[in-house]
Amino acid sequence: ADPGSMRRLRRGVRRLDDADDPAGQPDSLTSLTRAILDPEVGARYRRRLTETEAMPLARVLDVVGAAQRVHDARRGIEETLWAAWQATGLERRWAASAVRGGPAGEQADRDLDAVMAMFESAADFTDTLPAAGPAGFVHYLSQLQIPRDSRTATAATESVTVLSAHAAVGREWEVVAVAGVQDGLWPSLRSRGGVLATGQLVDILDGMDADAVDTVARGATALADERRLFLVACTRARSRLLVTAVEDGSGDASPSRFITELADLIGDPDDPAESARAEVRLDPGVDRVLSLPSLVATLRSAVIAGADEPDAPRTRAAARLLAELADSDIPGAHPRDWFGLAAPSTDAPLWTPESGPLTLSPSNVDALTRCSLRWVLERNGGRDGDGTPALTGSLVHTLVQAVAGQLDPAEVTAALRDIWERVDTGAGWYSARELERAEGMLGHFREWLRISRSELEEVGVELPVDATIPADPAAGPDELEVRLRGRVDRLETDAEGRPVVVDVKTSKTPITKADADEHAQMAAYQVALAHGGVPQFGDTPPGGARLVYVSTANRNSGAAERVQSPLTPELLDEWIGVVRRAARASVGPTYSATPNPGCVHCTLTTSCPAQIPGKAVTDD
């Protein structure tokens, strides 16, 4: 089951456990284990969970039940495994995926190989210990430290060994191909050691001052390691060595420096007339891989290359073969599956005048001013699932309201820890660090709240803001009426009684003070307040906005704070124009890809024509 299905199942199990024993501390994994081991418990959970929640558990129970029935009939381990395998229903799905090829097909191949290896292990185990049961076989597999050594005599066959350079140490072959020797991949000079900084730990154990070893020295060490590894790979060949790299001419892909060094080694130093580079033959030709996807790609290339001469024999033959493959439902053979040929599915805008005022939230305004393409993609499924940082932010925002309601700090912390135990927050050490950070954010907010009472007075928490900006007749008939609607984290009043927007941020790095005045989300809230977004303030001009970064402590204000000044009438008109432009950008059907500092963290680069990974497949 995918992680989302497992989360739904575990939430459902915890819900039922809480209902059965409100005073207990249920562990959903323990409950699921009991459900799998005890048919009565499993059946009870299956009846009480919703169909969506119970789906992963139902599949496991069906597999276990099928195996149990065969085992109860005193059949052998192999038959028991076969019954379980048939009950999974994975055979057809994996086999079909393997035939289609591609990354998913490769994974299906590996999965099927693993199943075959399991059945081979079961056969060998049964031959060795005929009286042993499934529990003994499971124990045997769990104790294996190295891959099982097959006792079956097999004839030597022609084959290709695919392995890493590290795994090739101490072995030799007649022909060796070292593929993908690209700059940036080989040598790979990225920082070693990961989150535990093992490289620095080794330096300390060697008696070196880790801080004194600069980045250049570490890079030189990494380069030497990579060069040795490359030479290890190349010296595995007895007769022939093939080293491949790609150079696309655009600078995006270029051969590694190691290829030049290898060419220098191959050259004859006693013959000046011999060019070392000439000894390294760069063959632009690429042999076709013997697979259906490769065959389809070759035929498609032939058809497209011969588009100007459709009656040429090669073009007609390729088209005829593609048609036969398409009739057999081979993926990619039919032109409807070819990228760049299909027309847009629709050119209808997302909004029409008949829909009423175009509604945006202040955060939408901020996103649209940065990049309208990212905005529309994220609104339509392009956003990643919420990870631990997003979960932390949601919890902190929720508990900040409790803090503002004068709830006892100990109760708020206890509530945070209780919720934290019930959700999946990753590895134990990472979860503990994020929990500590969340508790720190609550403490920083409490301190900010205490200090800011000398300047601000609370009006409300999670207060709705709703204002309409009428269309400007002078701007023409295409001008839109825009409705700004959202919820402000906190609304305060300053000493002059003006409304002040406070937005609580959980990101680790505050923006600059200059960027705060250009913050579109806060400015949009001020625009909404100026247009009566909160009825109790009427036409009272806004008193500015504040961004409170609770991740960062501040001695003077409790938490790092960025202030957006109150909008003057001139600035108010400018920001109204920004809101209207954002509204027009949201209508579609076309959206602009705008490079901006947020591109560094964008997860949609493969769909963005402004980024190299998102370059259209039909571009030259």
Coordinates of C-alpha atoms in Angstrom, one line a residue:
A1 CA 0.0 0.0 0.0
D2 CA 1.1 3.6 -0.6
P3 CA 2.0 5.8 2.3
G4 CA -1.3 7.7 2.0
S5 CA -3.4 4.5 2.3
M6 CA -1.4 3.4 5.3
R7 CA -1.9 6.8 7.0
R8 CA -5.7 6.5 6.5
L9 CA -5.7 2.9 7.8
R10 CA -3.6 3.8 10.9
R11 CA -5.9 6.8 11.6
G12 CA -8.9 4.6 11.4
V13 CA -7.4 2.0 13.7
R14 CA -6.5 4.7 16.3
R15 CA -10.1 6.0 16.0
L16 CA -11.6 2.7 16.8
D17 CA -9.1 2.0 19.6
D18 CA -9.8 5.4 21.2
A19 CA -13.6 4.6 21.1
D20 CA -13.0 1.2 22.7
D21 CA -10.5 2.4 25.3
P22 CA -10.5 6.2 25.7
A23 CA -8.0 6.0 28.6
G24 CA -5.6 3.8 26.8
Q25 CA -2.5 4.7 24.7
P26 CA -3.2 2.8 21.5
D27 CA -0.4 1.9 19.1
S28 CA -1.8 1.5 15.6
L29 CA 1.0 -0.8 14.5
T30 CA 0.5 -3.1 17.5
S31 CA -3.2 -3.2 16.8
L32 CA -2.6 -4.0 13.1
T33 CA -0.3 -6.8 14.0
R34 CA -2.9 -8.4 16.3
A35 CA -5.5 -8.0 13.5
I36 CA -3.2 -9.9 11.1
L37 CA -2.4 -12.7 13.6
D38 CA -5.9 -13.1 15.0
P39 CA -8.6 -13.7 12.3
E40 CA -11.4 -12.5 14.7
V41 CA -9.6 -9.3 15.5
G42 CA -8.9 -8.7 11.8
A43 CA -12.5 -9.4 10.9
R44 CA -13.7 -6.9 13.6
Y45 CA -11.5 -4.1 12.3
R46 CA -12.5 -4.9 8.7
R47 CA -16.2 -4.5 9.6
R48 CA -15.9 -1.3 11.5
L49 CA -13.4 0.6 9.3
T50 CA -14.6 2.5 6.2
E51 CA -14.1 0.8 2.9
T52 CA -11.3 3.2 2.0
E53 CA -9.5 2.8 5.3
A54 CA -9.8 -1.0 5.4
M55 CA -8.5 -1.6 1.8
P56 CA -4.8 -2.2 2.7
L57 CA -5.8 -4.4 5.7
A58 CA -8.3 -6.3 3.6
R59 CA -5.7 -7.2 1.0
V60 CA -3.2 -8.4 3.7
L61 CA -5.9 -10.4 5.4
D62 CA -7.0 -12.1 2.1
V63 CA -3.4 -13.1 1.4
V64 CA -2.8 -14.4 5.0
G65 CA -6.1 -16.2 4.9
A66 CA -5.3 -18.0 1.6
A67 CA -1.9 -19.1 3.0
Q68 CA -3.5 -20.2 6.2
R69 CA -6.1 -22.4 4.5
V70 CA -3.3 -24.2 2.5
H71 CA -1.2 -24.6 5.6
D72 CA -4.1 -26.0 7.6
A73 CA -4.5 -28.6 4.9
R74 CA -0.9 -29.7 5.7
R75 CA 0.5 -28.7 2.4
G76 CA 4.2 -27.8 2.0
I77 CA 5.9 -24.4 2.3
E78 CA 6.0 -24.0 -1.5
E79 CA 2.3 -24.5 -1.9
T80 CA 1.6 -22.2 1.0
L81 CA 3.7 -19.5 -0.6
W82 CA 2.1 -20.1 -4.0
A83 CA -1.4 -19.6 -2.5
A84 CA -0.3 -16.4 -0.9
W85 CA 1.3 -15.2 -4.2
Q86 CA -1.8 -15.9 -6.2
A87 CA -4.0 -14.1 -3.6
T88 CA -1.9 -10.9 -4.0
G89 CA -3.0 -10.5 -7.6
L90 CA 0.4 -9.0 -8.4
E91 CA 1.4 -11.5 -11.1
R92 CA -0.5 -10.0 -14.0
R93 CA 0.2 -6.4 -13.0
W94 CA 3.9 -6.9 -12.7
A95 CA 4.2 -9.0 -15.8
A96 CA 2.3 -6.4 -17.9
S97 CA 4.5 -3.6 -16.5
A98 CA 7.6 -5.6 -17.3
V99 CA 6.6 -6.0 -20.9
R100 CA 5.9 -2.2 -21.3
G101 CA 9.4 -1.4 -20.2
G102 CA 10.7 1.9 -18.8
P103 CA 11.5 2.6 -15.2
A104 CA 8.3 1.0 -13.9
G105 CA 9.0 -2.1 -16.0
E106 CA 12.5 -2.3 -14.7
Q107 CA 11.2 -2.2 -11.1
A108 CA 8.6 -4.9 -12.0
D109 CA 11.4 -7.1 -13.4
R110 CA 13.3 -6.7 -10.1
D111 CA 10.2 -7.5 -8.1
L112 CA 9.5 -10.6 -10.1
D113 CA 13.1 -11.7 -9.8
A114 CA 12.8 -11.3 -6.0
V115 CA 9.7 -13.5 -6.0
M116 CA 11.4 -16.2 -8.0
A117 CA 14.4 -16.1 -5.7
M118 CA 12.0 -16.5 -2.7
F119 CA 10.5 -19.6 -4.3
E120 CA 13.9 -21.0 -5.1
S121 CA 14.9 -20.5 -1.5
A122 CA 11.7 -22.3 -0.4
A123 CA 12.5 -25.2 -2.6
D124 CA 16.1 -25.5 -1.3
F125 CA 14.9 -25.1 2.3
T126 CA 12.2 -27.8 1.9
D127 CA 14.8 -30.2 0.3
T128 CA 17.1 -29.7 3.3
L129 CA 14.5 -29.7 6.0
P130 CA 11.4 -31.5 4.7
A131 CA 9.6 -31.4 8.2
A132 CA 10.1 -27.7 8.8
G133 CA 7.2 -25.4 8.6
P134 CA 6.6 -21.8 7.4
A135 CA 7.8 -20.3 10.7
G136 CA 11.2 -22.1 10.3
F137 CA 11.5 -20.8 6.7
V138 CA 10.8 -17.2 7.8
H139 CA 13.4 -17.5 10.5
Y140 CA 15.9 -18.9 8.0
L141 CA 15.3 -16.0 5.6
S142 CA 15.6 -13.4 8.4
Q143 CA 19.0 -14.8 9.4
L144 CA 20.6 -14.7 6.0
Q145 CA 23.5 -12.4 6.0
I146 CA 24.7 -12.9 2.4
P147 CA 22.7 -13.8 -0.8
R148 CA 21.8 -17.5 -0.9
D149 CA 24.3 -19.6 -2.8
S150 CA 22.4 -21.7 -5.4
R151 CA 23.1 -25.4 -5.2
T152 CA 21.6 -26.0 -8.6
A153 CA 24.2 -26.7 -11.3
T154 CA 23.7 -24.3 -14.1
A155 CA 25.5 -24.2 -17.4
A156 CA 27.6 -21.1 -18.1
T157 CA 25.7 -18.8 -20.4
E158 CA 26.6 -15.6 -22.2
S159 CA 25.6 -12.7 -19.9
V160 CA 26.4 -9.1 -19.0
T161 CA 27.3 -8.2 -15.4
V162 CA 26.0 -4.8 -14.4
L163 CA 27.5 -3.4 -11.2
S164 CA 29.1 -0.4 -9.6
A165 CA 32.8 0.4 -9.7
H166 CA 33.1 -0.4 -6.0
A167 CA 31.5 -3.9 -6.6
A168 CA 34.0 -4.6 -9.4
V169 CA 37.0 -4.5 -7.2
G170 CA 39.0 -7.7 -7.5
R171 CA 37.2 -9.0 -10.6
E172 CA 38.0 -9.0 -14.3
W173 CA 36.2 -9.4 -17.7
E174 CA 37.3 -9.6 -21.3
V175 CA 35.3 -6.5 -22.2
V176 CA 34.4 -3.7 -19.8
A177 CA 32.1 -0.7 -20.6
V178 CA 32.3 2.3 -18.2
A179 CA 29.1 4.2 -19.1
G180 CA 28.0 7.8 -18.4
V181 CA 31.4 9.3 -17.6
Q182 CA 29.9 12.8 -17.5
D183 CA 31.2 16.0 -15.9
G184 CA 29.5 16.5 -12.6
L185 CA 28.8 12.8 -12.2
W186 CA 32.3 11.5 -12.5
P187 CA 34.0 13.0 -10.6
S188 CA 31.3 13.7 -8.1
L189 CA 32.7 16.3 -5.8
R190 CA 29.6 16.8 -3.6
S191 CA 30.1 16.9 0.1
R192 CA 30.7 13.5 1.7
G193 CA 29.5 12.3 5.0
G194 CA 25.8 13.5 4.8
V195 CA 24.0 14.7 7.9
L196 CA 26.5 13.0 10.3
A197 CA 29.6 14.7 8.7
T198 CA 31.6 11.4 8.8
G199 CA 34.4 13.1 6.9
Q200 CA 35.0 15.6 9.7
L201 CA 34.8 12.7 12.2
V202 CA 37.5 10.9 10.4
D203 CA 39.7 14.0 10.4
I204 CA 39.2 14.4 14.1
L205 CA 40.2 10.7 14.7
D206 CA 43.3 11.3 12.6
G207 CA 44.3 14.1 14.9
M208 CA 43.4 16.9 12.4
D209 CA 41.6 20.1 13.1
A210 CA 38.3 19.6 11.2
D211 CA 37.7 23.4 11.0
A212 CA 41.2 24.0 9.6
V213 CA 40.5 21.7 6.6
D214 CA 39.1 24.1 4.0
T215 CA 36.6 23.2 1.2
V216 CA 39.4 23.2 -1.4
A217 CA 41.4 20.6 0.5
R218 CA 38.3 18.4 0.9
G219 CA 37.5 18.8 -2.8
A220 CA 41.0 17.7 -3.7
T221 CA 40.7 14.6 -1.6
A222 CA 37.3 13.8 -3.1
L223 CA 38.8 14.3 -6.6
A224 CA 41.7 11.9 -5.9
D225 CA 39.2 9.3 -4.5
E226 CA 37.1 9.6 -7.7
R227 CA 40.1 9.3 -10.0
R228 CA 41.3 6.1 -8.2
L229 CA 37.8 4.7 -8.5
F230 CA 37.7 5.5 -12.2
L231 CA 41.0 3.7 -12.8
V232 CA 39.7 0.7 -10.8
A233 CA 36.8 0.5 -13.2
C234 CA 38.9 0.9 -16.3
T235 CA 41.5 -1.7 -15.3
R236 CA 38.9 -4.5 -14.9
A237 CA 39.2 -5.1 -18.7
R238 CA 41.4 -7.9 -20.0
S239 CA 41.1 -7.2 -23.7
R240 CA 38.8 -4.2 -24.5
L241 CA 37.6 -1.1 -22.7
L242 CA 34.7 1.1 -23.7
V243 CA 34.2 4.5 -22.0
T244 CA 31.1 6.5 -23.0
A245 CA 30.0 10.1 -22.4
V246 CA 27.6 12.5 -24.0
E247 CA 28.3 16.0 -25.3
D248 CA 25.1 17.8 -26.5
G249 CA 26.7 21.1 -27.6
S250 CA 24.6 23.2 -25.3
G251 CA 26.8 22.9 -22.2
D252 CA 24.2 21.0 -20.3
A253 CA 26.1 17.7 -20.8
S254 CA 29.8 17.3 -21.3
P255 CA 32.4 14.5 -20.9
S256 CA 34.4 14.2 -17.7
R257 CA 37.9 15.4 -17.4
F258 CA 38.8 11.8 -16.7
I259 CA 38.3 10.9 -20.4
T260 CA 41.0 13.4 -21.4
E261 CA 43.3 11.9 -18.7
L262 CA 42.6 8.4 -20.0
A263 CA 43.4 9.5 -23.5
D264 CA 46.8 10.9 -22.3
L265 CA 47.5 7.5 -20.7
I266 CA 46.6 5.6 -23.9
G267 CA 48.9 7.8 -26.1
D268 CA 52.4 6.6 -27.0
P269 CA 54.9 9.1 -25.5
D270 CA 57.7 7.8 -27.8
D271 CA 55.8 8.8 -30.9
P272 CA 55.1 12.6 -31.0
A273 CA 53.2 12.2 -34.2
E274 CA 50.6 10.1 -32.5
S275 CA 47.7 12.1 -31.1
A276 CA 46.4 10.8 -27.8
R277 CA 43.0 12.1 -28.6
A278 CA 43.0 10.2 -31.9
E279 CA 43.4 7.0 -30.0
V280 CA 40.1 7.5 -28.2
R281 CA 37.5 7.0 -30.8
L282 CA 34.3 8.9 -30.2
D283 CA 31.6 6.9 -31.9
P284 CA 28.5 9.0 -32.4
G285 CA 26.5 5.9 -33.4
V286 CA 24.4 4.3 -30.7
D287 CA 23.4 0.7 -30.9
R288 CA 19.7 0.1 -30.3
V289 CA 18.8 -1.7 -27.1
L290 CA 16.9 -4.9 -27.8
S291 CA 13.6 -3.8 -26.1
L292 CA 10.2 -2.7 -27.3
P293 CA 10.5 0.9 -26.1
S294 CA 13.8 1.2 -28.0
L295 CA 12.3 -0.3 -31.2
V296 CA 9.3 2.1 -31.0
A297 CA 11.6 5.0 -30.5
T298 CA 13.7 4.1 -33.5
L299 CA 10.6 3.6 -35.7
R300 CA 9.2 6.9 -34.6
S301 CA 12.5 8.7 -35.3
A302 CA 12.4 7.2 -38.8
V303 CA 8.8 8.4 -39.5
I304 CA 9.4 11.9 -38.2
A305 CA 12.7 12.3 -40.0
G306 CA 11.0 11.2 -43.3
A307 CA 8.0 13.5 -42.9
D308 CA 9.1 15.5 -45.9
E309 CA 9.3 12.3 -48.0
P310 CA 6.4 10.2 -46.8
D311 CA 6.6 7.9 -49.8
A312 CA 10.3 7.0 -49.2
P313 CA 10.6 3.2 -48.6
R314 CA 12.2 3.6 -45.2
T315 CA 9.5 6.0 -44.0
R316 CA 6.7 3.8 -45.3
A317 CA 8.2 0.6 -43.7
A318 CA 8.6 2.3 -40.3
A319 CA 5.1 3.6 -40.5
R320 CA 3.7 0.2 -41.3
L321 CA 5.6 -1.4 -38.5
L322 CA 4.4 1.2 -36.0
A323 CA 0.8 0.6 -37.2
E324 CA 1.2 -3.1 -36.5
L325 CA 2.6 -2.4 -33.0
A326 CA -0.2 0.1 -32.3
D327 CA -2.8 -2.6 -33.3
S328 CA -1.2 -4.7 -30.5
D329 CA -1.6 -1.9 -28.0
I330 CA 2.2 -1.4 -27.6
P331 CA 2.6 1.8 -25.6
G332 CA 4.0 4.8 -27.6
A333 CA 3.4 3.3 -31.1
H334 CA 0.2 5.2 -31.8
P335 CA 0.6 8.9 -32.8
R336 CA -2.0 9.9 -30.2
D337 CA 0.7 9.0 -27.6
W338 CA 3.4 11.1 -29.1
F339 CA 4.4 14.2 -27.2
G340 CA 4.1 17.5 -29.1
L341 CA 1.5 16.3 -31.6
A342 CA -1.8 16.4 -29.6
A343 CA -3.8 19.6 -29.5
P344 CA -4.6 21.2 -26.2
S345 CA -7.5 19.4 -24.5
T346 CA -9.2 22.8 -23.9
D347 CA -8.6 26.5 -24.3
A348 CA -11.4 27.5 -22.0
P349 CA -10.5 30.0 -19.2
L350 CA -10.8 29.1 -15.6
W351 CA -13.2 32.0 -14.9
T352 CA -15.9 33.6 -16.9
P353 CA -18.0 36.8 -16.1
E354 CA -21.0 34.6 -15.6
S355 CA -19.2 33.1 -12.5
G356 CA -19.5 36.4 -10.6
P357 CA -16.6 38.4 -9.1
L358 CA -13.3 36.7 -9.5
T359 CA -12.3 35.5 -6.0
L360 CA -8.7 35.4 -4.8
S361 CA -7.1 35.0 -1.4
P362 CA -4.1 37.3 -0.4
S363 CA -1.8 34.3 -0.7
N364 CA -3.1 33.7 -4.2
V365 CA -2.1 37.3 -5.1
D366 CA 1.3 36.7 -3.7
A367 CA 1.7 33.4 -5.7
L368 CA 0.4 34.9 -9.0
T369 CA 2.7 37.9 -8.8
R370 CA 5.7 35.5 -8.5
C371 CA 4.7 32.9 -11.2
S372 CA 1.2 32.3 -12.5
L373 CA 2.2 28.9 -14.0
R374 CA 3.3 27.6 -10.6
W375 CA 0.1 28.9 -9.1
V376 CA -2.2 27.1 -11.6
L377 CA -0.1 23.8 -11.5
E378 CA -0.1 23.7 -7.7
R379 CA -3.9 24.4 -7.6
N380 CA -4.4 21.4 -9.9
G381 CA -2.4 18.6 -8.3
G382 CA 1.1 19.8 -8.7
R383 CA 1.9 20.2 -5.0
D384 CA 3.8 17.5 -3.2
G385 CA 2.2 15.8 -0.2
D386 CA 2.7 17.5 3.1
G387 CA 5.9 16.5 4.7
T388 CA 7.1 17.0 8.2
P389 CA 7.9 20.7 7.9
A390 CA 4.4 21.4 6.5
L391 CA 2.9 19.3 9.3
T392 CA 4.9 21.3 11.9
G393 CA 3.7 24.5 10.4
S394 CA 0.1 23.4 10.6
L395 CA 0.4 22.3 14.2
V396 CA 2.1 25.4 15.3
H397 CA -0.5 27.6 13.6
T398 CA -3.3 25.7 15.3
L399 CA -1.6 25.8 18.8
V400 CA -0.8 29.5 18.4
Q401 CA -4.5 30.1 18.6
A402 CA -4.6 28.2 21.8
V403 CA -1.7 30.2 23.2
A404 CA -3.5 33.4 22.2
G405 CA -6.6 32.1 24.1
Q406 CA -4.5 32.2 27.3
L407 CA -4.4 28.4 27.5
D408 CA -1.8 27.2 30.0
P409 CA 1.6 26.6 28.3
A410 CA 2.0 23.2 29.8
E411 CA -1.4 22.1 28.3
V412 CA -0.4 23.4 24.9
T413 CA 2.9 21.6 25.0
A414 CA 1.2 18.4 26.2
A415 CA -1.3 18.7 23.3
L416 CA 1.5 19.1 20.8
R417 CA 3.3 16.0 22.1
D418 CA 0.1 14.0 22.1
I419 CA -0.6 14.9 18.5
W420 CA 3.0 14.3 17.5
E421 CA 2.9 10.7 18.7
R422 CA -0.1 10.1 16.5
V423 CA 1.3 11.2 13.1
D424 CA 4.2 10.0 10.9
T425 CA 7.0 12.4 11.3
G426 CA 9.9 10.4 9.8
A427 CA 13.0 8.9 11.4
G428 CA 13.1 9.1 15.2
W429 CA 16.1 11.5 15.4
Y430 CA 14.5 13.8 12.8
S431 CA 11.1 13.6 14.5
A432 CA 12.6 14.5 17.9
R433 CA 14.5 17.5 16.4
E434 CA 11.3 18.8 14.7
L435 CA 9.3 18.4 17.9
E436 CA 11.9 20.4 19.8
R437 CA 11.8 23.1 17.0
A438 CA 8.0 23.2 17.3
E439 CA 8.1 23.6 21.0
G440 CA 10.7 26.4 20.6
M441 CA 8.3 28.2 18.1
L442 CA 5.5 28.1 20.6
G443 CA 7.8 29.6 23.2
H444 CA 9.0 32.4 20.9
F445 CA 5.4 33.2 20.0
R446 CA 4.4 33.4 23.7
E447 CA 7.3 35.9 24.2
W448 CA 6.4 37.9 21.2
L449 CA 2.8 38.0 22.4
R450 CA 3.9 39.3 25.8
I451 CA 6.2 42.0 24.5
S452 CA 3.9 43.3 21.7
R453 CA 1.0 44.0 24.1
S454 CA 2.6 47.4 24.7
E455 CA 1.9 48.3 21.1
L456 CA -0.9 46.1 19.9
E457 CA -4.3 45.0 21.1
E458 CA -5.9 41.8 19.9
V459 CA -9.1 42.0 17.8
G460 CA -9.4 38.4 16.7
V461 CA -7.6 35.2 15.7
E462 CA -8.3 33.5 12.4
L463 CA -10.5 36.4 11.5
P464 CA -12.3 36.3 8.1
V465 CA -11.5 39.1 5.7
D466 CA -13.8 39.7 2.7
A467 CA -13.7 42.7 0.4
T468 CA -14.7 43.5 -3.2
I469 CA -12.6 45.7 -5.4
P470 CA -15.0 47.1 -8.0
A471 CA -13.9 47.2 -11.7
D472 CA -12.4 50.4 -12.9
P473 CA -14.6 51.7 -15.8
A474 CA -11.8 53.8 -17.1
A475 CA -9.7 50.7 -17.6
G476 CA -12.0 49.3 -20.3
P477 CA -14.6 46.6 -20.6
D478 CA -12.2 43.8 -19.8
E479 CA -11.5 45.1 -16.3
L480 CA -12.4 42.6 -13.6
E481 CA -14.3 42.9 -10.3
V482 CA -12.1 41.2 -7.8
R483 CA -13.2 39.7 -4.5
L484 CA -10.4 39.4 -1.9
R485 CA -11.2 36.7 0.6
G486 CA -9.2 35.0 3.3
R487 CA -8.4 34.5 7.0
V488 CA -5.8 36.5 8.8
D489 CA -3.8 34.7 11.5
R490 CA -4.3 37.6 13.9
L491 CA -5.9 41.0 13.6
E492 CA -4.7 43.7 16.1
T493 CA -5.1 47.4 16.5
D494 CA -2.3 49.9 17.1
A495 CA -2.3 52.9 19.4
E496 CA -4.3 54.9 16.8
G497 CA -7.0 52.3 16.6
R498 CA -6.0 51.2 13.1
P499 CA -6.2 47.5 12.1
V500 CA -2.9 45.7 11.8
V501 CA -2.5 42.4 10.1
V502 CA -0.3 39.8 11.8
D503 CA 0.8 36.7 9.9
V504 CA 2.6 33.9 11.8
K505 CA 5.4 32.3 9.7
T506 CA 7.1 29.0 10.6
S507 CA 9.8 29.1 7.9
K508 CA 13.4 29.1 9.2
T509 CA 14.7 32.2 7.3
P510 CA 13.0 35.6 7.7
I511 CA 12.8 37.8 4.6
T512 CA 14.7 41.1 4.5
K513 CA 13.2 44.3 5.8
A514 CA 13.1 45.7 2.3
D515 CA 11.3 42.7 1.0
A516 CA 8.7 43.1 3.7
D517 CA 7.4 46.3 2.2
E518 CA 7.0 44.5 -1.1
H519 CA 5.3 41.5 0.4
A520 CA 2.2 41.0 -1.9
Q521 CA 0.2 38.9 0.6
M522 CA 0.4 41.4 3.4
A523 CA -0.3 44.3 1.0
A524 CA -3.3 42.4 -0.3
Y525 CA -4.6 42.2 3.2
Q526 CA -4.2 45.9 3.7
V527 CA -6.0 46.5 0.4
A528 CA -8.9 44.3 1.7
L529 CA -9.0 46.2 5.0
A530 CA -9.1 49.5 3.1
H531 CA -12.1 48.3 1.2
G532 CA -14.1 47.3 4.3
G533 CA -12.8 43.7 4.5
V534 CA -13.6 43.7 8.3
P535 CA -16.9 45.5 8.8
Q536 CA -16.2 46.8 12.3
F537 CA -13.4 49.0 11.0
G538 CA -15.4 50.4 8.1
D539 CA -13.2 52.8 6.1
T540 CA -10.5 53.1 8.8
P541 CA -7.2 53.1 7.0
P542 CA -5.0 50.1 7.8
G543 CA -2.1 50.4 10.2
G544 CA 0.3 48.1 8.3
A545 CA 1.1 44.5 8.6
R546 CA 3.6 42.3 10.5
L547 CA 5.3 39.0 9.7
V548 CA 6.2 37.1 12.9
Y549 CA 8.8 34.4 12.3
V550 CA 8.4 32.2 15.3
S551 CA 11.3 29.9 14.3
T552 CA 13.8 32.7 15.0
A553 CA 14.1 34.1 18.5
N554 CA 14.7 37.9 19.0
R555 CA 15.8 39.5 22.3
N556 CA 13.8 42.7 21.7
S557 CA 10.6 41.3 20.2
G558 CA 10.5 37.7 21.3
A559 CA 10.5 36.4 17.7
A560 CA 11.9 37.8 14.5
E561 CA 9.5 40.4 13.1
R562 CA 9.2 42.1 9.7
V563 CA 7.0 45.2 9.4
Q564 CA 5.2 46.4 6.4
S565 CA 4.4 50.1 6.7
P566 CA 0.8 51.4 6.4
L567 CA -0.1 51.9 2.7
T568 CA -0.4 55.5 1.7
P569 CA -3.1 56.4 -0.8
E570 CA -0.6 56.3 -3.6
L571 CA 0.8 52.9 -2.6
L572 CA -2.8 51.7 -2.1
D573 CA -3.6 52.5 -5.7
E574 CA -0.4 50.7 -6.9
W575 CA -1.3 47.6 -4.9
I576 CA -4.9 47.6 -6.2
G577 CA -3.3 47.5 -9.7
V578 CA -1.2 44.5 -8.6
V579 CA -4.3 42.7 -7.3
R580 CA -6.1 43.3 -10.6
R581 CA -3.1 42.1 -12.7
A582 CA -3.0 39.0 -10.5
A583 CA -6.7 38.4 -11.1
R584 CA -6.2 38.7 -14.9
A585 CA -3.3 36.3 -14.7
S586 CA -5.4 33.7 -12.9
V587 CA -8.1 33.6 -15.7
G588 CA -6.0 31.8 -18.3
P589 CA -6.0 29.8 -20.5
T590 CA -2.3 30.7 -20.8
Y591 CA 0.0 31.2 -17.8
S592 CA 3.5 32.7 -17.7
A593 CA 6.5 30.9 -16.4
T594 CA 8.4 33.7 -14.5
P595 CA 11.9 32.9 -13.1
N596 CA 12.2 34.2 -9.5
P597 CA 14.1 33.3 -6.3
G598 CA 11.4 30.8 -5.4
C599 CA 12.4 28.6 -8.3
V600 CA 15.2 27.1 -6.2
H601 CA 12.6 25.4 -4.0
C602 CA 10.0 24.7 -6.7
T603 CA 9.0 21.1 -7.3
L604 CA 7.6 21.7 -10.7
T605 CA 10.7 22.4 -12.7
T606 CA 10.1 19.5 -15.0
S607 CA 6.8 21.2 -16.1
C608 CA 8.3 24.7 -16.4
P609 CA 9.5 25.9 -19.9
A610 CA 11.7 28.5 -18.1
Q611 CA 13.8 25.7 -16.6
I612 CA 16.1 23.3 -18.3
P613 CA 14.4 20.1 -17.0
G614 CA 11.1 21.5 -18.3
K615 CA 12.2 22.2 -21.8
A616 CA 9.6 21.0 -24.3
V617 CA 10.3 17.7 -25.9
T618 CA 9.6 19.3 -29.3
D619 CA 12.2 22.0 -28.9
D620 CA 15.4 21.8 -30.9

